[in-house]
Coordinates of C-alpha atoms in Angstrom, one line a residue:
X1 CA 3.2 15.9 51.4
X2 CA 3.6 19.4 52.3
X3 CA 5.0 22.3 50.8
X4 CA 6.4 23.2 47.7
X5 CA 9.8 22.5 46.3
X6 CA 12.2 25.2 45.1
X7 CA 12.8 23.6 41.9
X8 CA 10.1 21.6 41.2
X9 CA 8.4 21.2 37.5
X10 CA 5.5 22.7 37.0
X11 CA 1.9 20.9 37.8
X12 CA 1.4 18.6 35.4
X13 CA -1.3 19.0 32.7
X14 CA -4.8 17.9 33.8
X15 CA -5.6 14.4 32.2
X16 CA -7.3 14.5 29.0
X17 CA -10.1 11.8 29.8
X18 CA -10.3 8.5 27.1
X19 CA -13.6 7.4 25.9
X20 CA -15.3 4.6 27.9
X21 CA -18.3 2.6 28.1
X22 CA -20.4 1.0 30.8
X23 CA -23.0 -1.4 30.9
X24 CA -25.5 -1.8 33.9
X25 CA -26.8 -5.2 33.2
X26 CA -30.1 -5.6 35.1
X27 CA -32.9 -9.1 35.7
X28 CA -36.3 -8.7 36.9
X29 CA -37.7 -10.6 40.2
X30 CA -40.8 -10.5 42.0
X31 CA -38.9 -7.8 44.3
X32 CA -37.5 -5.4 41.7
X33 CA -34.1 -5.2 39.3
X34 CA -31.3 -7.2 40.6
X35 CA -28.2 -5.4 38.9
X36 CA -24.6 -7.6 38.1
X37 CA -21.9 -5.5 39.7
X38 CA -18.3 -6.1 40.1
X39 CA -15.1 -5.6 42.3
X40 CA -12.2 -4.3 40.8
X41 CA -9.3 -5.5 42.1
X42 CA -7.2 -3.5 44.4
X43 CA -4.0 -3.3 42.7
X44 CA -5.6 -1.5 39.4
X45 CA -4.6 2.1 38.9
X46 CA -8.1 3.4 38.5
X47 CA -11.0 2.6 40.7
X48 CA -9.0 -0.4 42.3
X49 CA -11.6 -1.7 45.3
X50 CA -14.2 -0.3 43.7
X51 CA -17.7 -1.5 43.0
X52 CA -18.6 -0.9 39.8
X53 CA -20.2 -2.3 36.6
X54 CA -18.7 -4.2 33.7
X55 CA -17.0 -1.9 31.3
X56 CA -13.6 -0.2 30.2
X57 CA -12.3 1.9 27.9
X58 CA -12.7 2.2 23.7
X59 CA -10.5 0.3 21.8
X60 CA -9.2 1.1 18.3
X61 CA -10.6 -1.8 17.0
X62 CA -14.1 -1.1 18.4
X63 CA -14.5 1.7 15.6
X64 CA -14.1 -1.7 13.5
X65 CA -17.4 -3.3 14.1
X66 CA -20.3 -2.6 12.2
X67 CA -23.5 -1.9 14.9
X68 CA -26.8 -1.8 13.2
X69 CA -28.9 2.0 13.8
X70 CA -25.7 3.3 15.1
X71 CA -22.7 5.0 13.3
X72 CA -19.6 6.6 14.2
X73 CA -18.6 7.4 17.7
X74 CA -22.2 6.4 19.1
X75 CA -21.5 2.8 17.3
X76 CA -17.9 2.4 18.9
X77 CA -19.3 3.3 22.7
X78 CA -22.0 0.2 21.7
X79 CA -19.2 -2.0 20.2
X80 CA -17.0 -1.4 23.4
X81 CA -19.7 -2.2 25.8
X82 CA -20.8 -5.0 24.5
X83 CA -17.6 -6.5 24.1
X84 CA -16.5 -5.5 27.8
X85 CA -19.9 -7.1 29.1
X86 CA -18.6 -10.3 27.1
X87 CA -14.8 -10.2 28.8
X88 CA -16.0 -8.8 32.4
X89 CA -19.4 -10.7 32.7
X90 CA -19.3 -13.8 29.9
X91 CA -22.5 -11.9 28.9
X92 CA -23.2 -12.2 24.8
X93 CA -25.4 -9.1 24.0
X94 CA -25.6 -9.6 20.0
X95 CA -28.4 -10.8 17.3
X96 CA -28.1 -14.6 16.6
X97 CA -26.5 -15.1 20.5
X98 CA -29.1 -17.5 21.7
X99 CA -27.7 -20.2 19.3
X100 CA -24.4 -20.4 21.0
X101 CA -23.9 -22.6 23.9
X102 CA -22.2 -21.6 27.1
X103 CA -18.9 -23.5 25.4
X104 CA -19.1 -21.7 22.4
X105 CA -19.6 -17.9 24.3
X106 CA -16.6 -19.1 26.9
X107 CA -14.5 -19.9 24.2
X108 CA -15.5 -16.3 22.4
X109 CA -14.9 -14.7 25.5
X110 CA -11.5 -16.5 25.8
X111 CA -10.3 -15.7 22.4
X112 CA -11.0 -12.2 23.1
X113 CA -9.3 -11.6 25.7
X114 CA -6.1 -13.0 25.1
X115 CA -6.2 -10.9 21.9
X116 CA -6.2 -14.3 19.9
X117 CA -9.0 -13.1 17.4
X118 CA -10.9 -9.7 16.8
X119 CA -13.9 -8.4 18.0
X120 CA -15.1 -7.8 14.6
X121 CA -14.0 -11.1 13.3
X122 CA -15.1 -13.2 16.6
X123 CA -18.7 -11.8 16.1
X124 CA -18.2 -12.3 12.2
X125 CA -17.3 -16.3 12.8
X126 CA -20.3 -16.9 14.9
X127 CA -22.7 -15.3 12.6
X128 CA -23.6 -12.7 15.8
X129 CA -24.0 -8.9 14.7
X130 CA -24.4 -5.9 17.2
X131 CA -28.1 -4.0 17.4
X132 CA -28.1 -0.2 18.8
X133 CA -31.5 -1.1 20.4
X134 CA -30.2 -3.8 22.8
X135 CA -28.9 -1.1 24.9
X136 CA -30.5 1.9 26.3
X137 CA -28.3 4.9 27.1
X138 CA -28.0 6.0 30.5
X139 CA -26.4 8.9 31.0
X140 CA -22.5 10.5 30.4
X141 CA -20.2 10.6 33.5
X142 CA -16.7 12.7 33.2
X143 CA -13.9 11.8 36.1
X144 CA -13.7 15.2 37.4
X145 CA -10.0 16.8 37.3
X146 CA -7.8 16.0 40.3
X147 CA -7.7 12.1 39.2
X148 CA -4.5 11.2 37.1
X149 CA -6.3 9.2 34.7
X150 CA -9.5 10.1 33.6
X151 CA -12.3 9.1 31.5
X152 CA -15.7 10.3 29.5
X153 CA -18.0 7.2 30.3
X154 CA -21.2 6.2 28.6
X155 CA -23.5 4.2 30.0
X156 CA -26.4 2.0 28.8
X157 CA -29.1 -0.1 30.4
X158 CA -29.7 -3.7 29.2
X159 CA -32.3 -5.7 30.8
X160 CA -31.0 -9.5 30.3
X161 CA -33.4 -12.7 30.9
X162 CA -33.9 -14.3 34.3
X163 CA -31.7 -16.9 33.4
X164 CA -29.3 -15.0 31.9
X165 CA -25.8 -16.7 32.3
X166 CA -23.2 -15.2 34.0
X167 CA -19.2 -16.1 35.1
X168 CA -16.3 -14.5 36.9
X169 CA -13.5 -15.0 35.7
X170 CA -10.7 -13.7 38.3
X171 CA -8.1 -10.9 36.9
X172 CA -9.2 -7.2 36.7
X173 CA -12.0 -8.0 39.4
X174 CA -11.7 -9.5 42.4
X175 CA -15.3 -9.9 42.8
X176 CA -18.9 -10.4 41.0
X177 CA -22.1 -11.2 41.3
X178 CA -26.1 -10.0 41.2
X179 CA -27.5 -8.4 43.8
X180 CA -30.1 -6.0 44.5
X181 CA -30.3 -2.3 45.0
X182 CA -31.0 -2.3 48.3
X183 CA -28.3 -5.1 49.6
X184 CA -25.8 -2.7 47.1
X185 CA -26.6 0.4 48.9
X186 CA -27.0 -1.0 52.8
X187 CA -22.9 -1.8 51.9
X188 CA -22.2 1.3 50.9
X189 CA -23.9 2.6 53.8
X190 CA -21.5 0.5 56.1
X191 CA -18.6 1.6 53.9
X192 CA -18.3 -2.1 52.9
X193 CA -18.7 -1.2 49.1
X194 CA -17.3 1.7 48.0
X195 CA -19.0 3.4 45.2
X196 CA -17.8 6.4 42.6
X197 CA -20.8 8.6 42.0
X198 CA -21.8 7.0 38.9
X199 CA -22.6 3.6 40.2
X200 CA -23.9 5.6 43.7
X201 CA -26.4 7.0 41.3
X202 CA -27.5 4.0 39.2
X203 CA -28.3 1.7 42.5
X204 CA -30.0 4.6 43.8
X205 CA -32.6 4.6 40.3
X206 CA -32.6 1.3 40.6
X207 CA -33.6 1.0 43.9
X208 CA -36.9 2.5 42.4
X209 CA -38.0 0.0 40.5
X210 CA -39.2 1.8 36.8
X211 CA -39.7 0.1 33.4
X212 CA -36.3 -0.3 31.3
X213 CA -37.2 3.5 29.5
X214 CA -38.3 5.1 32.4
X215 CA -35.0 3.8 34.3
X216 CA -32.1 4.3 31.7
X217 CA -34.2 8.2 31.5
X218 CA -33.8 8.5 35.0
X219 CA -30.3 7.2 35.3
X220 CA -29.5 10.4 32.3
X221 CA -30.3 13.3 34.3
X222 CA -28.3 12.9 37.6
X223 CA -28.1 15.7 40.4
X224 CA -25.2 18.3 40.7
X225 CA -23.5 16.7 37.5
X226 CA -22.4 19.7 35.9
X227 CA -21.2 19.3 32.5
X228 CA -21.7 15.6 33.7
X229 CA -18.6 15.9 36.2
X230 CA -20.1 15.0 39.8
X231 CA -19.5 17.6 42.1
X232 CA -20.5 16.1 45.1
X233 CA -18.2 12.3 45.8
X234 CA -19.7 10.4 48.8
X235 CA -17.6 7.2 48.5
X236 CA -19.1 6.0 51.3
X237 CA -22.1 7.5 53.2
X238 CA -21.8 10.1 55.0
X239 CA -17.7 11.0 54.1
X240 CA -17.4 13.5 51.0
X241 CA -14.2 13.9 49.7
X242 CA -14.1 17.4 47.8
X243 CA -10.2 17.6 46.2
X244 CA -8.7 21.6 46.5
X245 CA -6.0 22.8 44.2
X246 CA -2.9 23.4 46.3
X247 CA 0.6 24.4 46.4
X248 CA 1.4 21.2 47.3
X249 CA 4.4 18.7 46.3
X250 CA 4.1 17.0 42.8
X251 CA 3.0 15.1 41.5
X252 CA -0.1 15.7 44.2
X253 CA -2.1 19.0 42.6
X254 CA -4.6 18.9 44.8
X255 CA -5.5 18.2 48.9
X256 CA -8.6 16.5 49.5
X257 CA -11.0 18.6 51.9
X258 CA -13.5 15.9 53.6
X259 CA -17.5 16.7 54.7
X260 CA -18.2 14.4 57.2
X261 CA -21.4 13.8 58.5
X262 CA -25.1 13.8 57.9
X263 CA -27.3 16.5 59.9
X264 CA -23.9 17.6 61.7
X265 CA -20.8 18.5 59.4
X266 CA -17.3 18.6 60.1
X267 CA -15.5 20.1 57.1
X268 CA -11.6 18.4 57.1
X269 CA -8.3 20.5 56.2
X270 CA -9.7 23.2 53.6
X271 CA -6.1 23.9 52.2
X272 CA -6.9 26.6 49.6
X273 CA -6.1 30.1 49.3
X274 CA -7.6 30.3 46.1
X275 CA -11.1 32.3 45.8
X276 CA -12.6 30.3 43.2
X277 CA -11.6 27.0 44.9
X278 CA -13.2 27.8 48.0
X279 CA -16.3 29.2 46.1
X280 CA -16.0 25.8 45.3
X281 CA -16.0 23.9 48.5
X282 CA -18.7 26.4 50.0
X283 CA -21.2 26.1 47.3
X284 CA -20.8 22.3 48.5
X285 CA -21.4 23.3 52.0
X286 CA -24.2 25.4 51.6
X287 CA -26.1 23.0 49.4
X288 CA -26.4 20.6 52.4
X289 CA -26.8 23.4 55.1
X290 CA -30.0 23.9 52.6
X291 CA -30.7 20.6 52.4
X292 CA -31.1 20.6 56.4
X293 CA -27.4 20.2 57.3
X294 CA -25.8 22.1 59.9
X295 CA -21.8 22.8 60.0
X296 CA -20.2 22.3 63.5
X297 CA -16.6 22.6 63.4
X298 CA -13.8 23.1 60.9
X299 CA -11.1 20.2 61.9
X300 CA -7.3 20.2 60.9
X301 CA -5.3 17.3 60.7
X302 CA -1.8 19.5 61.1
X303 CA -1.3 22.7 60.3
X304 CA 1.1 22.3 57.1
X305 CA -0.4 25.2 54.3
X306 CA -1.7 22.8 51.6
X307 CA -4.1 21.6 54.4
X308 CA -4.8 25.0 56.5
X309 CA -4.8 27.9 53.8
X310 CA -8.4 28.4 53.5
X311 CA -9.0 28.5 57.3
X312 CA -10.1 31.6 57.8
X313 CA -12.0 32.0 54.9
X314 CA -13.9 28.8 55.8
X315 CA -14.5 29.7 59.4
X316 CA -15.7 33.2 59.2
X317 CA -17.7 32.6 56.3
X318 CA -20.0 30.0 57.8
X319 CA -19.8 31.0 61.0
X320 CA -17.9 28.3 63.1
X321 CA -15.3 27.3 65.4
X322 CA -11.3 25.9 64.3
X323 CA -11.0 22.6 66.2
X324 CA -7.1 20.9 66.1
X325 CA -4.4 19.7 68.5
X326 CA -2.6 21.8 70.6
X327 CA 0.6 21.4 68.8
X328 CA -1.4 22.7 65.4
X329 CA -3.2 25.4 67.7
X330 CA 0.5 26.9 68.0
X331 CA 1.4 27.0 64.1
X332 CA -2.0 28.5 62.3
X333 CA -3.3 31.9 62.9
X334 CA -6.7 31.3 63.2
X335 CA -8.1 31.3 67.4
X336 CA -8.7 27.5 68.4
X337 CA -12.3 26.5 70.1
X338 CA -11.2 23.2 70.8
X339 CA -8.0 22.0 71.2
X340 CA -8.5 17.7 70.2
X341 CA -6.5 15.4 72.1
X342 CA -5.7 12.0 71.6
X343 CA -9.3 9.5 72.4
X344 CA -11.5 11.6 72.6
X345 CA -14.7 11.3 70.5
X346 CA -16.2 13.9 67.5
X347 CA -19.9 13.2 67.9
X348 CA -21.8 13.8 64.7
X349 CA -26.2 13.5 65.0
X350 CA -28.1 12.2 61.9
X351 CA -29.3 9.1 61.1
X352 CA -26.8 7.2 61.4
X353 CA -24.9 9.2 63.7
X354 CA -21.3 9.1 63.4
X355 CA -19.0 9.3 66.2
X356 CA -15.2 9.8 65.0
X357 CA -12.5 9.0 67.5
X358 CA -9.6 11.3 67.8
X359 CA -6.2 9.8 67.5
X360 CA -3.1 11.5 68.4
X361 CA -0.2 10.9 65.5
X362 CA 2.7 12.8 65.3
X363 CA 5.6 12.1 63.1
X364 CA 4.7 13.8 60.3
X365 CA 4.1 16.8 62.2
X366 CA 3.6 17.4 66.1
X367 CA 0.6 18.5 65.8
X368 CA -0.5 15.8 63.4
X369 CA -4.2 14.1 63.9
X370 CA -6.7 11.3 62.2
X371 CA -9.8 10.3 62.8
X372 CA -11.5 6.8 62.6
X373 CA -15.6 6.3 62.3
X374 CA -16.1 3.9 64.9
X375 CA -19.1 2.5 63.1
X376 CA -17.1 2.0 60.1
X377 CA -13.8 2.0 61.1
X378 CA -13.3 4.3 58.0
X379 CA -9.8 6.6 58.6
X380 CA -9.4 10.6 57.5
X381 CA -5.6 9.9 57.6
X382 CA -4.0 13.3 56.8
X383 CA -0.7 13.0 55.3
X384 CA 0.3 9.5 57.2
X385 CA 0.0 7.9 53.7
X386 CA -0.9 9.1 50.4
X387 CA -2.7 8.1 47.2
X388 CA -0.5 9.6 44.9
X389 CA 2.8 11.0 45.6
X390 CA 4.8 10.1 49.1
X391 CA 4.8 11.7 52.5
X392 CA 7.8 14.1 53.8
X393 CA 9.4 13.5 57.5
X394 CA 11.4 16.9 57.5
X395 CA 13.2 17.0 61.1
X396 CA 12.7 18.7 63.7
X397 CA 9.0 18.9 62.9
X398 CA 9.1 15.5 61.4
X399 CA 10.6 12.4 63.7
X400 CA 10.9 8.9 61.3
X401 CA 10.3 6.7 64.6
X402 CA 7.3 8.6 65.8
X403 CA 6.3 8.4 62.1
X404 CA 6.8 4.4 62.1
X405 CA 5.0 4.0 65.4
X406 CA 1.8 5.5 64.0
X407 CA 1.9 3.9 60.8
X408 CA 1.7 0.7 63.1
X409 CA -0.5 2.0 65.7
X410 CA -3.4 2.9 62.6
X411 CA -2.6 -0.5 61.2
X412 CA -3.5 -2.4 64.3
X413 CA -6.5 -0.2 64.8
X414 CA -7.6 -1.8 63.1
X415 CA -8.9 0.9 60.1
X416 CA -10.5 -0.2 56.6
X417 CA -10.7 2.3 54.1
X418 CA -8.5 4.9 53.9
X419 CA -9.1 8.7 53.2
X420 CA -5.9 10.5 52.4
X421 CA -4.9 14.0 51.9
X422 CA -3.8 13.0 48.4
X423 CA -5.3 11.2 45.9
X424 CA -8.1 8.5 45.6
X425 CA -9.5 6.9 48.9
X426 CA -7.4 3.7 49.4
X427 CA -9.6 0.6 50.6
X428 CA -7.3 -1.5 51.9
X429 CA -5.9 0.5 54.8
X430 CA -4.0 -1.6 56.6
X431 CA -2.2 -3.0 53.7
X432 CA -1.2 0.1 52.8
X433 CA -0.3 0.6 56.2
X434 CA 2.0 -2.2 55.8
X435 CA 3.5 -1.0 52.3
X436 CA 4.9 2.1 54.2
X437 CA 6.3 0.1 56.6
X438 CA 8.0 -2.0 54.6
X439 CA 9.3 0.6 52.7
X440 CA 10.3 2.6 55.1
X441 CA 12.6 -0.3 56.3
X442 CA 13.9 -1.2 52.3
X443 CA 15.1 2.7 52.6
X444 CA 16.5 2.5 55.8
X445 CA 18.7 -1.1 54.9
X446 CA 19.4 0.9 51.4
X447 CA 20.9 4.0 53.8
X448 CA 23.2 1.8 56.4
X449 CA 24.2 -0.3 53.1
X450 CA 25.5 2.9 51.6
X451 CA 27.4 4.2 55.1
X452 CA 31.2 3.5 54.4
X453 CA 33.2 2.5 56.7
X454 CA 35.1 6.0 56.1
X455 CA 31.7 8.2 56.5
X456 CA 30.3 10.3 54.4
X457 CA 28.2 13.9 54.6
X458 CA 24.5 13.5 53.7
X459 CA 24.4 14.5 50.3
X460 CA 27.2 11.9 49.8
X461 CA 24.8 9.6 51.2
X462 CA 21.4 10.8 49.5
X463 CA 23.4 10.4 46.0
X464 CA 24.6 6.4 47.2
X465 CA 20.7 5.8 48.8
X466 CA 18.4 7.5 46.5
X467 CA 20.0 6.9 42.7
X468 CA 16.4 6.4 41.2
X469 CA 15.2 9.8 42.4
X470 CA 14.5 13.1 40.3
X471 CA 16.8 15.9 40.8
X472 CA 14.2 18.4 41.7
X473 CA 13.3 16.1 44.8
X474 CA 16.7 15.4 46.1
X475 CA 16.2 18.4 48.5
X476 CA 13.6 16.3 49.9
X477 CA 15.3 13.5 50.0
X478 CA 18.0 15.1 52.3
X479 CA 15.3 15.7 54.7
X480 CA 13.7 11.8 54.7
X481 CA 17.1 10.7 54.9
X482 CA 18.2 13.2 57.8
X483 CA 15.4 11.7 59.6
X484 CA 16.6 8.4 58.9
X485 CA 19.4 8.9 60.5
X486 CA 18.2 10.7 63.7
X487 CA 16.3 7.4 63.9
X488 CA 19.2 5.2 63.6
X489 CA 21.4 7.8 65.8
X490 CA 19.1 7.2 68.8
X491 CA 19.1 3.1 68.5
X492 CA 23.0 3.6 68.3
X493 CA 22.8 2.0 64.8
X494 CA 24.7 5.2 63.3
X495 CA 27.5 7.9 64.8
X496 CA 27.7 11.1 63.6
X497 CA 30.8 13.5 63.8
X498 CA 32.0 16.8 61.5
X499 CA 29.1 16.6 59.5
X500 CA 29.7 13.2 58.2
X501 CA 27.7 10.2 59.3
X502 CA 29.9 6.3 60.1
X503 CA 28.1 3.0 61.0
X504 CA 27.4 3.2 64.8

């Protein structure tokens, strides 16, 4: 991801989000609440690695079933999360559910699912019926814009038996299980469970321990939730990712700016020109430089303009040095304090402290740089992978085995969770370290399979190597395929002469 592309549609529409419900189901000990959370599984579009809480979105035949003191949309939300707390959970939240045995709910469960019967009809058969009162609501959650798919989420409390049954049954979620507030947020804390702000919010009311009302209350009227979109996204402690409108190249529309740190800051790539989007980003800033907070450095990963166009604006307003390789130092116009070189270590105090090592990875760009929590092993990546979209090698600046080298190098690390440029954190890094290798080699076999014998120029071969991609990127395409071929050039793989490229 870099620039823009002569050519290129426009952004596309932000996301209309779909109706959702939630369900935080919660048991009582001696200690406190014990809450049932659950993994979703990596490959999932939305949320995938996430901890989270059973739920999904409304179905059209939720509107279908009749829920007693509720009507309308408020009964669908209630039909919808009890049925998703019955397919994610094997939890049976309905009046006349204590007759059925654990047979009789698995094979409910079942039936639903595969799509085999109805809600409506599946409640119907078993003489069950849906109560409004069963669960408490607990606040509204929006996903905020930058996210491709998006959802209005409604949440409810429901306190549940101590020896309420409960199964996993492996597909959407990897993972599930009761646990406690405190053993849920001492994960997040080591970046071991990674939380969207909803669920960050519920373990944190949980942690205190209220009645059922005074807990679902608490859980309504979250901080900095404006129009109940979260405005400040602390996947795991200490990094916030705050996503920037760029020009940048679709179907990316934003690049993610990161906070890092607790009492010390170090604010990553603030890519914006836009007023209002840094109005954004600073209002972030300066509610945690009011909270105690001190800023110490802005840090560039590479100096490419959907990563470096708020610069300035950032620096002069609070006050603070540019830090960056030397190679980036060269390219922006903002004066460098501290030029970063490969190993060396970003100290950051609070409690825990955070020490980010520096490591050098060109390929991309020269000047290109990520850092790695060494507590954590958490990565701010740059544009060395993406969560939506794909990364550009454009040579000279760019250099494909350089590139390759890293993308190994980061892999071996080894890293965990991934913070891109682009798109949703990616929690398993290193196999998404290894997806770009691998494709990287598919597209290189597809390029030498495509080289006749006779040669050809490189937009022959772009138009024989990359059939299945979009007009508007072809341009692109010229350039990831150039650097191919500078690639295979030097291993002697590949001759070129006249413009027109042979098998070496």
């Amino acid at each position: 991801m870099s620039e823009t592309v002569q050519g290129a549609p426009p952004p596309p529409p932000v996301a209309v989000p779909r109706l959702s419900s939630v369900v935080v189901p919660c048991r009582r000990t001696a200690q406190g609440w014990e809450v049932f959370w659950v993994k979703r599984d990596k490959a999932l579009r939305f949320a995938g690695g996430f901890y989270a809480f059973p739920g999904g979105k409304l179905d059209a035949q939720d509107a279908d079933v009749p829920v007693h003191g509720a009507s309308g949309q408020d009964a669908a939300l209630r039909a919808a999360a009890a049925r998703e707390l019955l397919e994610e959970a094997g939890l049976l939240v309905a009046e006349g559910a204590e007759r059925l045995t654990p047979d009789a709910v698995a094979s409910l469960r079942r039936e639903v699912l595969e799509g085999r019967v109805s809600w409506r009809a599946g409640l119907e058969r078993q003489g069950l019926s849906l109560r409004s009162g069963d669960l408490l609501e607990a606040g509204r959650w929006v996903t905020p814009e930058f996210a491709p798919v998006r959802f209005d989420t409604f949440f409810y409390f429901l306190e549940v038996g101590p020896h309420a049954r409960t199964e996993w049954w492996p597909g959407e979620l990897s993972e599930a299980a009761w646990v406690t507030p405190a053993e849920a947020l001492a994960r997040w804390e080591a970046g071991t469970a990674l939380l969207h702000p909803p669920a960050l919010h519920v373990l944190r009311v949980l942690a205190r321990a209220g009645s059922p009302e005074r807990t679902a209350a608490a859980m309504r009227t979250p901080e900095h939730c404006p129009d109940f979109i979260a405005q400040r996204i602390e996947y795991q402690r200490g990094v916030r990712v705050f996503p920037l409108r760029t020009a940048t190249l679709p179907p990316a529309t934003h690049t993610n700016a990161y906070v890092l740190g607790e009492e010390e800051l170090l604010i990553v790539d603030p890519g914006s020109g836009d007023e209002e989007e840094l109005a954004r980003l600073l209002a972030l800033v300066e509610g945690l430089v009011a909270e105690g907070a001190r800023v110490k450095a802005v840090v560039l990963t590479h100096h490419h303009g959907d990563h470096t166009a708020g610069v300035r604006a950032v620096t002069e307003r609070l006050g603070v040095p540019l830090w960056c390789h030397a190679r980036t130092a060269d390219r922006v116009a903002v004066p460098t304090a501290r030029l970063l070189e490969d190993g060396e270590v970003l100290e950051l105090a609070g409690a825990p402290p955070q020490r980010w090592r520096v490591l050098y990875t060109p390929g991309h760009a020269r000047g290109h740089v990520c850092l790695v929590d060494e507590r954590t092993r958490a990565a701010v990546v740059g544009d060395m992978v993406a969560g939506v979209g794909t990364i550009v090698i454009d040579p000279p600046e760019g250099d494909m085995a350089e590139y390759l080298r890293q993308l190994a190098r980061l892999r071996d690390w080894p890293v965990t969770t991934l913070y891109a440029a682009h798109g949703m954190a990616i929690p398993d890094g290193p196999g998404k370290l290894q997806e770009y290798l691998d494709h990287r080699a598919a597209r290189e076999a597809r390029i030498l399979a495509a080289l006749p014998a006779a040669g050809v120029t490189l937009t022959e071969l772009v138009a024989r190597a990359y059939v299945e991609t979009p007009p508007f990127l072809l341009p692109v395409a010229e350039r990831s395929a150039l650097a191919v071929l500078l690639k295979l050039q030097d291993e002697g793989r590949v001759r070129e002469a006249s413009g027109r490229y042979f098998p070496g």
